[in-house]
Amino acid sequence: MAKAMPDQKAGEAATAAANPREFHVYGPRNLPCTNWRDLLNSSWKNPSYRRMVIACFIQGAYLLELDRQEKRDERTGLAPQWWRPFKYRLLQPLVDERDGSIYGAVLEWDHQAALSDYIPFRPTRAPAAVVALRGTLLKAPTFRRDVADDLRCLAWDSLKGSVRFPGALAALRDAARRFGAGNVCVGGHSLGAGFALQVGKALAKEGVNVECHVFNPPSVSLAMSLRVLGETAGELWGRARARIPFVGSQPAPDSSGGNSESEAMARWSPYLYINAKDYICCHYTSDAATAGGTVMVALPVNNRGGVGNGRAFHQDLMAPSPYRPPFVVLEIPSRLLLRCPPLGERRSI
């Protein structure tokens, strides 16, 4: 039996000693880093590339908080590995003032790093700034605040009462004002996806449409269930009332305005990526029969290339990631508010 070469042994030892959250260990395979070739044919035009890079930025937001908890400095931190290959730098961490935890990050195009690799300007479709928002981390320093927001979303189907909401909204609004709404993206995973959807929606109501990428946003809530029951009861009462003869004058139709907000929302189309096996976002897939718009549903892929059960994003607590294990993205109809541009074909993340 042939003995392993010394270089091979050294490489295996280095891989074993590497932190499992490092980009070269845990990051996506065959994802090209930004280089001068993107000036001729930008990789950012590819929807799959765009989705995966935004996912890397979100993973970096997770690691910013883990770096803080594990006392890693700027030199030893793992988070920068997830945005530096794409020529971005940290502009501002989003910090919860109550406990100092980091729940997101604002990244901007790094002109200096790009110039060092002979990239004088941003490639086509590459955003000037990205607001990345992490999900729940079940670790002692962040457990209380994260779970409180999870319960808030579960109870009220809204995160506007959270202390983090105005911070995320202000960061996104400032980025849109500084770089232009068309040059800014917001993305999030799990709880962070819920924040990303709601701050993006708040800006859309103001007429500022920011590109939004959300992975597994929470959809199960008591408030939503009660609202669905109320809408069903109202619909049944309306049908019953329609069969009762009406005596007297018909009420005058409401001619007041109020459609401007709906029109502004109709022009905003977030990109929604769902793991169909994750109960947290099962509401989106249960509404698949509703016409209007599309939603990108991700099914786990097993090692043989077939669709399998896999593990839900939120269950991977030690190393949460919006793209591992690999997923196949499918197009199905969903709610009009969360419609996404149609996919021409199935794509593997």
C-alpha positions as a LaTeX table, in Angstrom:
\begin{tabular}{lrrr}
\hline
Residue & $x$ (\AA) & $y$ (\AA) & $z$ (\AA) \\
\hline
Met1 & 0.00 & 0.00 & 0.00 \\
Ala2 & 1.44 & 3.34 & $-1.06$ \\
Lys3 & 2.30 & 5.81 & 1.66 \\
Ala4 & 0.81 & 9.31 & 1.64 \\
Met5 & 3.07 & 12.08 & 0.47 \\
Pro6 & 4.32 & 14.56 & 3.12 \\
Asp7 & 2.56 & 17.48 & 1.39 \\
Gln8 & $-0.69$ & 15.52 & 1.39 \\
Lys9 & $-0.35$ & 14.77 & 5.11 \\
Ala10 & 0.37 & 18.43 & 5.84 \\
Gly11 & $-2.68$ & 19.51 & 3.87 \\
Glu12 & $-4.94$ & 17.05 & 5.69 \\
Ala13 & $-3.58$ & 18.21 & 9.05 \\
Ala14 & $-4.16$ & 21.86 & 8.17 \\
Thr15 & $-7.75$ & 21.11 & 7.11 \\
Ala16 & $-8.40$ & 19.21 & 10.34 \\
Ala17 & $-7.00$ & 22.08 & 12.41 \\
Ala18 & $-8.99$ & 24.75 & 10.55 \\
Asn19 & $-12.06$ & 26.27 & 12.16 \\
Pro20 & $-15.15$ & 24.65 & 10.59 \\
Arg21 & $-16.66$ & 28.10 & 10.04 \\
Glu22 & $-13.80$ & 29.35 & 7.85 \\
Phe23 & $-14.77$ & 30.32 & 4.34 \\
His24 & $-12.51$ & 27.82 & 2.60 \\
Val25 & $-13.91$ & 24.99 & 4.75 \\
Tyr26 & $-17.61$ & 25.82 & 5.05 \\
Gly27 & $-18.12$ & 28.16 & 2.11 \\
Pro28 & $-19.74$ & 27.31 & $-1.23$ \\
Arg29 & $-17.70$ & 25.34 & $-3.73$ \\
Asn30 & $-16.89$ & 26.59 & $-7.22$ \\
Leu31 & $-18.01$ & 30.14 & $-6.44$ \\
Pro32 & $-15.60$ & 32.47 & $-8.24$ \\
Cys33 & $-14.26$ & 35.48 & $-6.38$ \\
Thr34 & $-14.59$ & 38.90 & $-7.93$ \\
Asn35 & $-11.78$ & 39.61 & $-10.41$ \\
Trp36 & $-11.01$ & 41.73 & $-13.46$ \\
Arg37 & $-12.96$ & 39.36 & $-15.73$ \\
Asp38 & $-16.15$ & 40.63 & $-14.12$ \\
Leu39 & $-15.54$ & 43.95 & $-15.87$ \\
Leu40 & $-16.12$ & 42.15 & $-19.19$ \\
Asn41 & $-18.84$ & 39.73 & $-18.12$ \\
Ser42 & $-20.10$ & 40.38 & $-14.60$ \\
Ser43 & $-20.91$ & 37.32 & $-12.48$ \\
Trp44 & $-23.42$ & 39.49 & $-10.61$ \\
Lys45 & $-25.77$ & 39.21 & $-13.59$ \\
Asn46 & $-26.22$ & 35.53 & $-12.74$ \\
Pro47 & $-29.15$ & 35.13 & $-10.28$ \\
Ser48 & $-27.58$ & 32.04 & $-8.68$ \\
Tyr49 & $-24.26$ & 33.83 & $-8.13$ \\
Arg50 & $-26.08$ & 36.84 & $-6.69$ \\
Arg51 & $-28.08$ & 34.66 & $-4.33$ \\
Met52 & $-25.04$ & 32.76 & $-3.09$ \\
Val53 & $-22.95$ & 35.87 & $-2.45$ \\
Ile54 & $-25.78$ & 37.49 & $-0.49$ \\
Ala55 & $-25.95$ & 34.24 & 1.52 \\
Cys56 & $-22.22$ & 34.54 & 2.23 \\
Phe57 & $-22.73$ & 38.08 & 3.52 \\
Ile58 & $-25.48$ & 36.84 & 5.86 \\
Gln59 & $-23.16$ & 34.12 & 7.12 \\
Gly60 & $-20.63$ & 36.87 & 7.79 \\
Ala61 & $-23.24$ & 38.66 & 9.93 \\
Tyr62 & $-23.64$ & 35.51 & 12.02 \\
Leu63 & $-19.89$ & 35.27 & 12.44 \\
Leu64 & $-19.51$ & 38.91 & 13.47 \\
Glu65 & $-21.49$ & 38.11 & 16.60 \\
Leu66 & $-19.67$ & 34.80 & 17.15 \\
Asp67 & $-16.32$ & 36.58 & 16.75 \\
Arg68 & $-17.42$ & 39.04 & 19.43 \\
Gln69 & $-18.53$ & 36.27 & 21.80 \\
Glu70 & $-15.35$ & 34.25 & 21.28 \\
Lys71 & $-13.17$ & 37.37 & 21.55 \\
Arg72 & $-11.59$ & 37.19 & 18.10 \\
Asp73 & $-10.06$ & 40.47 & 16.93 \\
Glu74 & $-9.89$ & 41.97 & 13.45 \\
Arg75 & $-6.82$ & 39.89 & 12.63 \\
Thr76 & $-8.20$ & 36.52 & 13.77 \\
Gly77 & $-11.90$ & 37.09 & 13.08 \\
Leu78 & $-13.72$ & 34.72 & 10.75 \\
Ala79 & $-16.42$ & 37.10 & 9.53 \\
Pro80 & $-14.28$ & 39.11 & 7.03 \\
Gln81 & $-13.48$ & 35.90 & 5.14 \\
Trp82 & $-17.07$ & 35.84 & 3.95 \\
Trp83 & $-17.06$ & 39.21 & 2.17 \\
Arg84 & $-13.45$ & 40.03 & 1.33 \\
Pro85 & $-13.24$ & 37.58 & $-1.64$ \\
Phe86 & $-16.02$ & 39.60 & $-3.29$ \\
Lys87 & $-14.28$ & 42.95 & $-2.64$ \\
Tyr88 & $-16.53$ & 44.24 & 0.13 \\
Arg89 & $-15.66$ & 45.67 & 3.53 \\
Leu90 & $-17.50$ & 46.27 & 6.78 \\
Leu91 & $-18.95$ & 49.75 & 6.87 \\
Gln92 & $-20.97$ & 49.44 & 10.08 \\
Pro93 & $-22.00$ & 46.64 & 12.44 \\
Leu94 & $-25.59$ & 46.80 & 13.66 \\
Val95 & $-25.41$ & 46.58 & 17.45 \\
Asp96 & $-28.19$ & 45.95 & 19.95 \\
Glu97 & $-27.63$ & 48.68 & 22.54 \\
Arg98 & $-29.11$ & 46.57 & 25.35 \\
Asp99 & $-26.47$ & 43.85 & 25.40 \\
Gly100 & $-23.93$ & 44.90 & 22.74 \\
Ser101 & $-24.74$ & 41.94 & 20.49 \\
Ile102 & $-24.35$ & 42.29 & 16.72 \\
Tyr103 & $-27.47$ & 41.41 & 14.74 \\
Gly104 & $-26.40$ & 42.61 & 11.32 \\
Ala105 & $-23.83$ & 44.38 & 9.20 \\
Val106 & $-23.68$ & 47.06 & 6.53 \\
Leu107 & $-21.14$ & 46.18 & 3.85 \\
Glu108 & $-19.91$ & 48.43 & 1.07 \\
Trp109 & $-17.86$ & 47.96 & $-2.08$ \\
Asp110 & $-14.16$ & 48.14 & $-1.19$ \\
His111 & $-12.56$ & 50.34 & $-3.89$ \\
Gln112 & $-9.06$ & 49.96 & $-2.46$ \\
Ala113 & $-9.17$ & 46.16 & $-2.40$ \\
Ala114 & $-10.67$ & 46.13 & $-5.89$ \\
Leu115 & $-7.95$ & 48.38 & $-7.29$ \\
Ser116 & $-5.28$ & 46.09 & $-5.88$ \\
Asp117 & $-6.72$ & 43.34 & $-8.10$ \\
Tyr118 & $-6.98$ & 45.65 & $-11.14$ \\
Ile119 & $-10.71$ & 46.29 & $-10.81$ \\
Pro120 & $-11.10$ & 50.07 & $-11.23$ \\
Phe121 & $-14.88$ & 50.13 & $-10.79$ \\
Arg122 & $-17.79$ & 48.00 & $-9.62$ \\
Pro123 & $-18.90$ & 45.24 & $-11.99$ \\
Thr124 & $-22.37$ & 45.51 & $-13.50$ \\
Arg125 & $-25.18$ & 44.64 & $-11.04$ \\
Ala126 & $-22.79$ & 44.45 & $-8.08$ \\
Pro127 & $-24.44$ & 46.42 & $-5.24$ \\
Ala128 & $-22.65$ & 49.39 & $-3.74$ \\
Ala129 & $-23.88$ & 48.39 & $-0.28$ \\
Val130 & $-25.54$ & 45.39 & 1.34 \\
Val131 & $-27.38$ & 45.23 & 4.67 \\
Ala132 & $-27.08$ & 41.65 & 6.00 \\
Leu133 & $-29.17$ & 40.52 & 8.99 \\
Arg134 & $-28.56$ & 37.31 & 10.90 \\
Gly135 & $-31.09$ & 34.96 & 12.46 \\
Thr136 & $-31.36$ & 33.42 & 15.91 \\
Leu137 & $-28.23$ & 32.30 & 17.74 \\
Leu138 & $-29.02$ & 30.00 & 20.65 \\
Lys139 & $-26.01$ & 30.97 & 22.71 \\
Ala140 & $-26.07$ & 32.51 & 26.17 \\
Pro141 & $-25.04$ & 36.09 & 25.24 \\
Thr142 & $-27.77$ & 36.44 & 22.58 \\
Phe143 & $-30.35$ & 33.84 & 23.57 \\
Arg144 & $-32.61$ & 36.18 & 25.51 \\
Arg145 & $-32.87$ & 38.97 & 22.93 \\
Asp146 & $-33.11$ & 36.65 & 19.91 \\
Val147 & $-35.79$ & 34.42 & 21.39 \\
Ala148 & $-37.75$ & 37.49 & 22.57 \\
Asp149 & $-37.94$ & 38.66 & 18.95 \\
Asp150 & $-38.83$ & 35.13 & 17.81 \\
Leu151 & $-41.75$ & 35.11 & 20.26 \\
Arg152 & $-42.75$ & 38.62 & 19.19 \\
Cys153 & $-42.95$ & 37.43 & 15.59 \\
Leu154 & $-44.83$ & 34.30 & 16.65 \\
Ala155 & $-47.40$ & 36.28 & 18.64 \\
Trp156 & $-47.91$ & 39.35 & 16.46 \\
Asp157 & $-46.52$ & 38.51 & 13.02 \\
Ser158 & $-44.53$ & 41.74 & 13.27 \\
Leu159 & $-41.09$ & 42.84 & 14.45 \\
Lys160 & $-41.78$ & 46.56 & 14.55 \\
Gly161 & $-41.85$ & 46.53 & 18.35 \\
Ser162 & $-38.30$ & 45.22 & 18.51 \\
Val163 & $-35.44$ & 47.52 & 19.47 \\
Arg164 & $-33.54$ & 46.19 & 16.45 \\
Phe165 & $-36.20$ & 47.21 & 13.91 \\
Pro166 & $-35.50$ & 50.98 & 13.91 \\
Gly167 & $-31.75$ & 50.30 & 13.78 \\
Ala168 & $-32.06$ & 48.07 & 10.74 \\
Leu169 & $-34.50$ & 50.47 & 9.08 \\
Ala170 & $-32.23$ & 53.47 & 9.69 \\
Ala171 & $-29.21$ & 51.60 & 8.30 \\
Leu172 & $-31.08$ & 50.60 & 5.15 \\
Arg173 & $-32.54$ & 54.09 & 4.67 \\
Asp174 & $-29.12$ & 55.72 & 5.10 \\
Ala175 & $-27.55$ & 53.30 & 2.62 \\
Ala176 & $-30.30$ & 53.97 & 0.07 \\
Arg177 & $-29.88$ & 57.71 & 0.53 \\
Arg178 & $-26.09$ & 57.56 & 0.20 \\
Phe179 & $-25.70$ & 55.06 & $-2.64$ \\
Gly180 & $-29.12$ & 55.17 & $-4.32$ \\
Ala181 & $-31.89$ & 52.63 & $-3.78$ \\
Gly182 & $-31.00$ & 50.79 & $-7.00$ \\
Asn183 & $-27.46$ & 50.15 & $-5.71$ \\
Val184 & $-28.41$ & 48.69 & $-2.32$ \\
Cys185 & $-29.50$ & 45.19 & $-1.25$ \\
Val186 & $-30.89$ & 43.89 & 2.02 \\
Gly187 & $-30.78$ & 40.23 & 2.95 \\
Gly188 & $-31.50$ & 38.05 & 5.95 \\
His189 & $-31.96$ & 34.49 & 7.15 \\
Ser190 & $-34.64$ & 33.17 & 9.50 \\
Leu191 & $-35.32$ & 35.91 & 12.08 \\
Gly192 & $-33.08$ & 38.22 & 10.06 \\
Ala193 & $-35.20$ & 37.47 & 7.00 \\
Gly194 & $-38.24$ & 38.65 & 8.92 \\
Phe195 & $-36.46$ & 41.92 & 9.73 \\
Ala196 & $-35.29$ & 42.28 & 6.11 \\
Leu197 & $-38.81$ & 41.82 & 4.76 \\
Gln198 & $-40.34$ & 44.30 & 7.15 \\
Val199 & $-37.74$ & 47.06 & 6.79 \\
Gly200 & $-37.82$ & 46.59 & 3.01 \\
Lys201 & $-41.60$ & 46.84 & 3.10 \\
Ala202 & $-41.44$ & 49.98 & 5.25 \\
Leu203 & $-39.16$ & 51.67 & 2.72 \\
Ala204 & $-41.33$ & 50.48 & $-0.19$ \\
Lys205 & $-44.28$ & 52.26 & 1.38 \\
Glu206 & $-42.18$ & 55.43 & 1.22 \\
Gly207 & $-41.56$ & 54.82 & $-2.47$ \\
Val208 & $-37.98$ & 53.56 & $-1.97$ \\
Asn209 & $-37.64$ & 50.11 & $-3.52$ \\
Val210 & $-34.56$ & 48.22 & $-2.33$ \\
Glu211 & $-33.62$ & 44.79 & $-3.65$ \\
Cys212 & $-34.42$ & 42.24 & $-0.95$ \\
His213 & $-33.19$ & 38.62 & $-0.61$ \\
Val214 & $-34.70$ & 36.61 & 2.25 \\
Phe215 & $-33.94$ & 33.01 & 3.21 \\
Asn216 & $-36.52$ & 31.09 & 5.29 \\
Pro217 & $-38.47$ & 34.04 & 6.71 \\
Pro218 & $-40.72$ & 33.03 & 9.63 \\
Ser219 & $-44.37$ & 32.65 & 8.65 \\
Val220 & $-46.01$ & 30.81 & 11.56 \\
Ser221 & $-47.74$ & 33.16 & 14.00 \\
Leu222 & $-50.78$ & 33.28 & 16.27 \\
Ala223 & $-51.80$ & 36.67 & 14.91 \\
Met224 & $-51.79$ & 35.36 & 11.35 \\
Ser225 & $-53.87$ & 32.34 & 12.35 \\
Leu226 & $-56.42$ & 34.55 & 14.07 \\
Arg227 & $-56.51$ & 36.88 & 11.08 \\
Val228 & $-57.12$ & 33.96 & 8.72 \\
Leu229 & $-59.98$ & 32.77 & 10.95 \\
Gly230 & $-61.42$ & 36.28 & 10.99 \\
Glu231 & $-61.18$ & 36.59 & 7.21 \\
Thr232 & $-62.89$ & 33.21 & 6.78 \\
Ala233 & $-65.70$ & 34.17 & 9.16 \\
Gly234 & $-66.10$ & 37.52 & 7.37 \\
Glu235 & $-66.29$ & 35.79 & 4.00 \\
Leu236 & $-68.95$ & 33.37 & 5.26 \\
Trp237 & $-70.96$ & 36.24 & 6.75 \\
Gly238 & $-70.71$ & 38.17 & 3.48 \\
Arg239 & $-72.09$ & 35.22 & 1.54 \\
Ala240 & $-74.95$ & 34.81 & 4.00 \\
Arg241 & $-75.78$ & 38.53 & 3.95 \\
Ala242 & $-75.83$ & 38.55 & 0.15 \\
Arg243 & $-78.74$ & 36.12 & 0.22 \\
Ile244 & $-80.82$ & 38.31 & 2.54 \\
Pro245 & $-83.12$ & 40.79 & 0.70 \\
Phe246 & $-82.01$ & 44.38 & 1.32 \\
Val247 & $-84.63$ & 47.06 & 2.07 \\
Gly248 & $-83.66$ & 50.73 & 1.77 \\
Ser249 & $-80.97$ & 52.65 & $-0.08$ \\
Gln250 & $-77.61$ & 51.09 & $-0.84$ \\
Pro251 & $-74.64$ & 52.68 & 0.99 \\
Ala252 & $-72.55$ & 55.02 & $-1.12$ \\
Pro253 & $-69.24$ & 53.52 & $-2.29$ \\
Asp254 & $-66.09$ & 54.78 & $-0.62$ \\
Ser255 & $-64.47$ & 57.10 & $-3.15$ \\
Ser256 & $-61.58$ & 58.16 & $-0.91$ \\
Gly257 & $-58.00$ & 57.60 & $-1.94$ \\
Gly258 & $-55.64$ & 55.34 & $-0.08$ \\
Asn259 & $-54.39$ & 53.28 & $-2.99$ \\
Ser260 & $-51.02$ & 55.02 & $-3.18$ \\
Glu261 & $-49.52$ & 52.72 & $-0.55$ \\
Ser262 & $-50.79$ & 49.63 & $-2.36$ \\
Glu263 & $-49.42$ & 50.92 & $-5.65$ \\
Ala264 & $-46.03$ & 51.53 & $-4.06$ \\
Met265 & $-46.03$ & 48.01 & $-2.61$ \\
Ala266 & $-46.95$ & 46.52 & $-5.99$ \\
Arg267 & $-43.67$ & 47.80 & $-7.43$ \\
Trp268 & $-41.59$ & 46.06 & $-4.74$ \\
Ser269 & $-40.72$ & 42.40 & $-5.39$ \\
Pro270 & $-38.51$ & 40.69 & $-2.80$ \\
Tyr271 & $-36.66$ & 37.49 & $-3.64$ \\
Leu272 & $-37.92$ & 34.75 & $-1.34$ \\
Tyr273 & $-36.04$ & 31.46 & $-0.82$ \\
Ile274 & $-37.83$ & 28.76 & 1.15 \\
Asn275 & $-36.79$ & 25.37 & 2.46 \\
Ala276 & $-40.00$ & 23.40 & 1.87 \\
Lys277 & $-39.10$ & 21.03 & 4.76 \\
Asp278 & $-38.83$ & 23.84 & 7.30 \\
Tyr279 & $-42.02$ & 24.29 & 9.36 \\
Ile280 & $-41.02$ & 27.86 & 10.28 \\
Cys281 & $-41.87$ & 29.04 & 6.76 \\
Cys282 & $-44.54$ & 26.45 & 5.89 \\
His283 & $-47.16$ & 29.20 & 5.48 \\
Tyr284 & $-45.60$ & 30.29 & 2.21 \\
Thr285 & $-45.76$ & 26.81 & 0.70 \\
Ser286 & $-49.26$ & 26.14 & 2.06 \\
Asp287 & $-50.47$ & 29.16 & 0.06 \\
Ala288 & $-48.99$ & 27.76 & $-3.14$ \\
Ala289 & $-52.38$ & 27.47 & $-4.77$ \\
Thr290 & $-53.01$ & 31.21 & $-4.47$ \\
Ala291 & $-52.49$ & 32.95 & $-7.80$ \\
Gly292 & $-50.18$ & 35.89 & $-8.34$ \\
Gly293 & $-46.40$ & 36.04 & $-8.23$ \\
Thr294 & $-43.89$ & 33.31 & $-7.56$ \\
Val295 & $-41.83$ & 32.09 & $-4.66$ \\
Met296 & $-38.53$ & 30.22 & $-4.83$ \\
Val297 & $-38.86$ & 27.04 & $-2.80$ \\
Ala298 & $-35.69$ & 25.18 & $-1.87$ \\
Leu299 & $-35.68$ & 21.41 & $-1.43$ \\
Pro300 & $-32.64$ & 19.73 & 0.16 \\
Val301 & $-30.53$ & 17.64 & $-2.20$ \\
Asn302 & $-28.86$ & 14.46 & $-1.01$ \\
Asn303 & $-25.34$ & 13.38 & $-1.94$ \\
Arg304 & $-26.61$ & 11.44 & $-4.94$ \\
Gly305 & $-28.27$ & 14.48 & $-6.47$ \\
Gly306 & $-31.84$ & 13.56 & $-5.55$ \\
Val307 & $-34.24$ & 15.56 & $-3.42$ \\
Gly308 & $-34.13$ & 14.40 & 0.21 \\
Asn309 & $-35.32$ & 15.51 & 3.62 \\
Gly310 & $-32.12$ & 17.26 & 4.67 \\
Arg311 & $-31.92$ & 19.47 & 7.75 \\
Ala312 & $-33.74$ & 22.75 & 8.20 \\
Phe313 & $-31.68$ & 25.92 & 8.22 \\
His314 & $-32.66$ & 26.93 & 11.73 \\
Gln315 & $-31.65$ & 23.54 & 13.16 \\
Asp316 & $-28.00$ & 24.05 & 12.19 \\
Leu317 & $-27.31$ & 26.04 & 15.34 \\
Met318 & $-23.54$ & 25.71 & 15.45 \\
Ala319 & $-22.99$ & 26.99 & 11.93 \\
Pro320 & $-26.21$ & 28.51 & 10.53 \\
Ser321 & $-26.07$ & 29.05 & 6.80 \\
Pro322 & $-28.67$ & 29.94 & 4.15 \\
Tyr323 & $-27.24$ & 27.62 & 1.51 \\
Arg324 & $-25.83$ & 24.44 & 3.06 \\
Pro325 & $-26.72$ & 21.64 & 2.45 \\
Pro326 & $-27.30$ & 22.23 & $-1.27$ \\
Phe327 & $-30.82$ & 23.07 & $-2.35$ \\
Val328 & $-32.79$ & 22.92 & $-5.57$ \\
Val329 & $-34.83$ & 26.04 & $-6.23$ \\
Leu330 & $-38.32$ & 25.52 & $-7.63$ \\
Glu331 & $-40.92$ & 28.02 & $-8.78$ \\
Ile332 & $-44.47$ & 27.85 & $-7.42$ \\
Pro333 & $-47.28$ & 30.43 & $-7.22$ \\
Ser334 & $-47.61$ & 32.32 & $-3.94$ \\
Arg335 & $-48.95$ & 35.52 & $-2.44$ \\
Leu336 & $-48.86$ & 38.64 & $-4.55$ \\
Leu337 & $-47.07$ & 40.68 & $-1.87$ \\
Leu338 & $-44.10$ & 38.33 & $-1.83$ \\
Arg339 & $-43.90$ & 37.63 & $-5.55$ \\
Cys340 & $-40.52$ & 37.00 & $-7.15$ \\
Pro341 & $-39.38$ & 37.20 & $-10.77$ \\
Pro342 & $-40.07$ & 33.86 & $-12.48$ \\
Leu343 & $-37.26$ & 31.38 & $-12.86$ \\
Gly344 & $-36.54$ & 30.06 & $-16.30$ \\
Glu345 & $-35.36$ & 26.73 & $-14.98$ \\
Arg346 & $-34.48$ & 24.85 & $-11.83$ \\
Arg347 & $-31.16$ & 25.90 & $-10.39$ \\
Ser348 & $-28.97$ & 24.22 & $-7.83$ \\
Ile349 & $-27.57$ & 26.54 & $-5.20$ \\
\hline
\end{tabular}
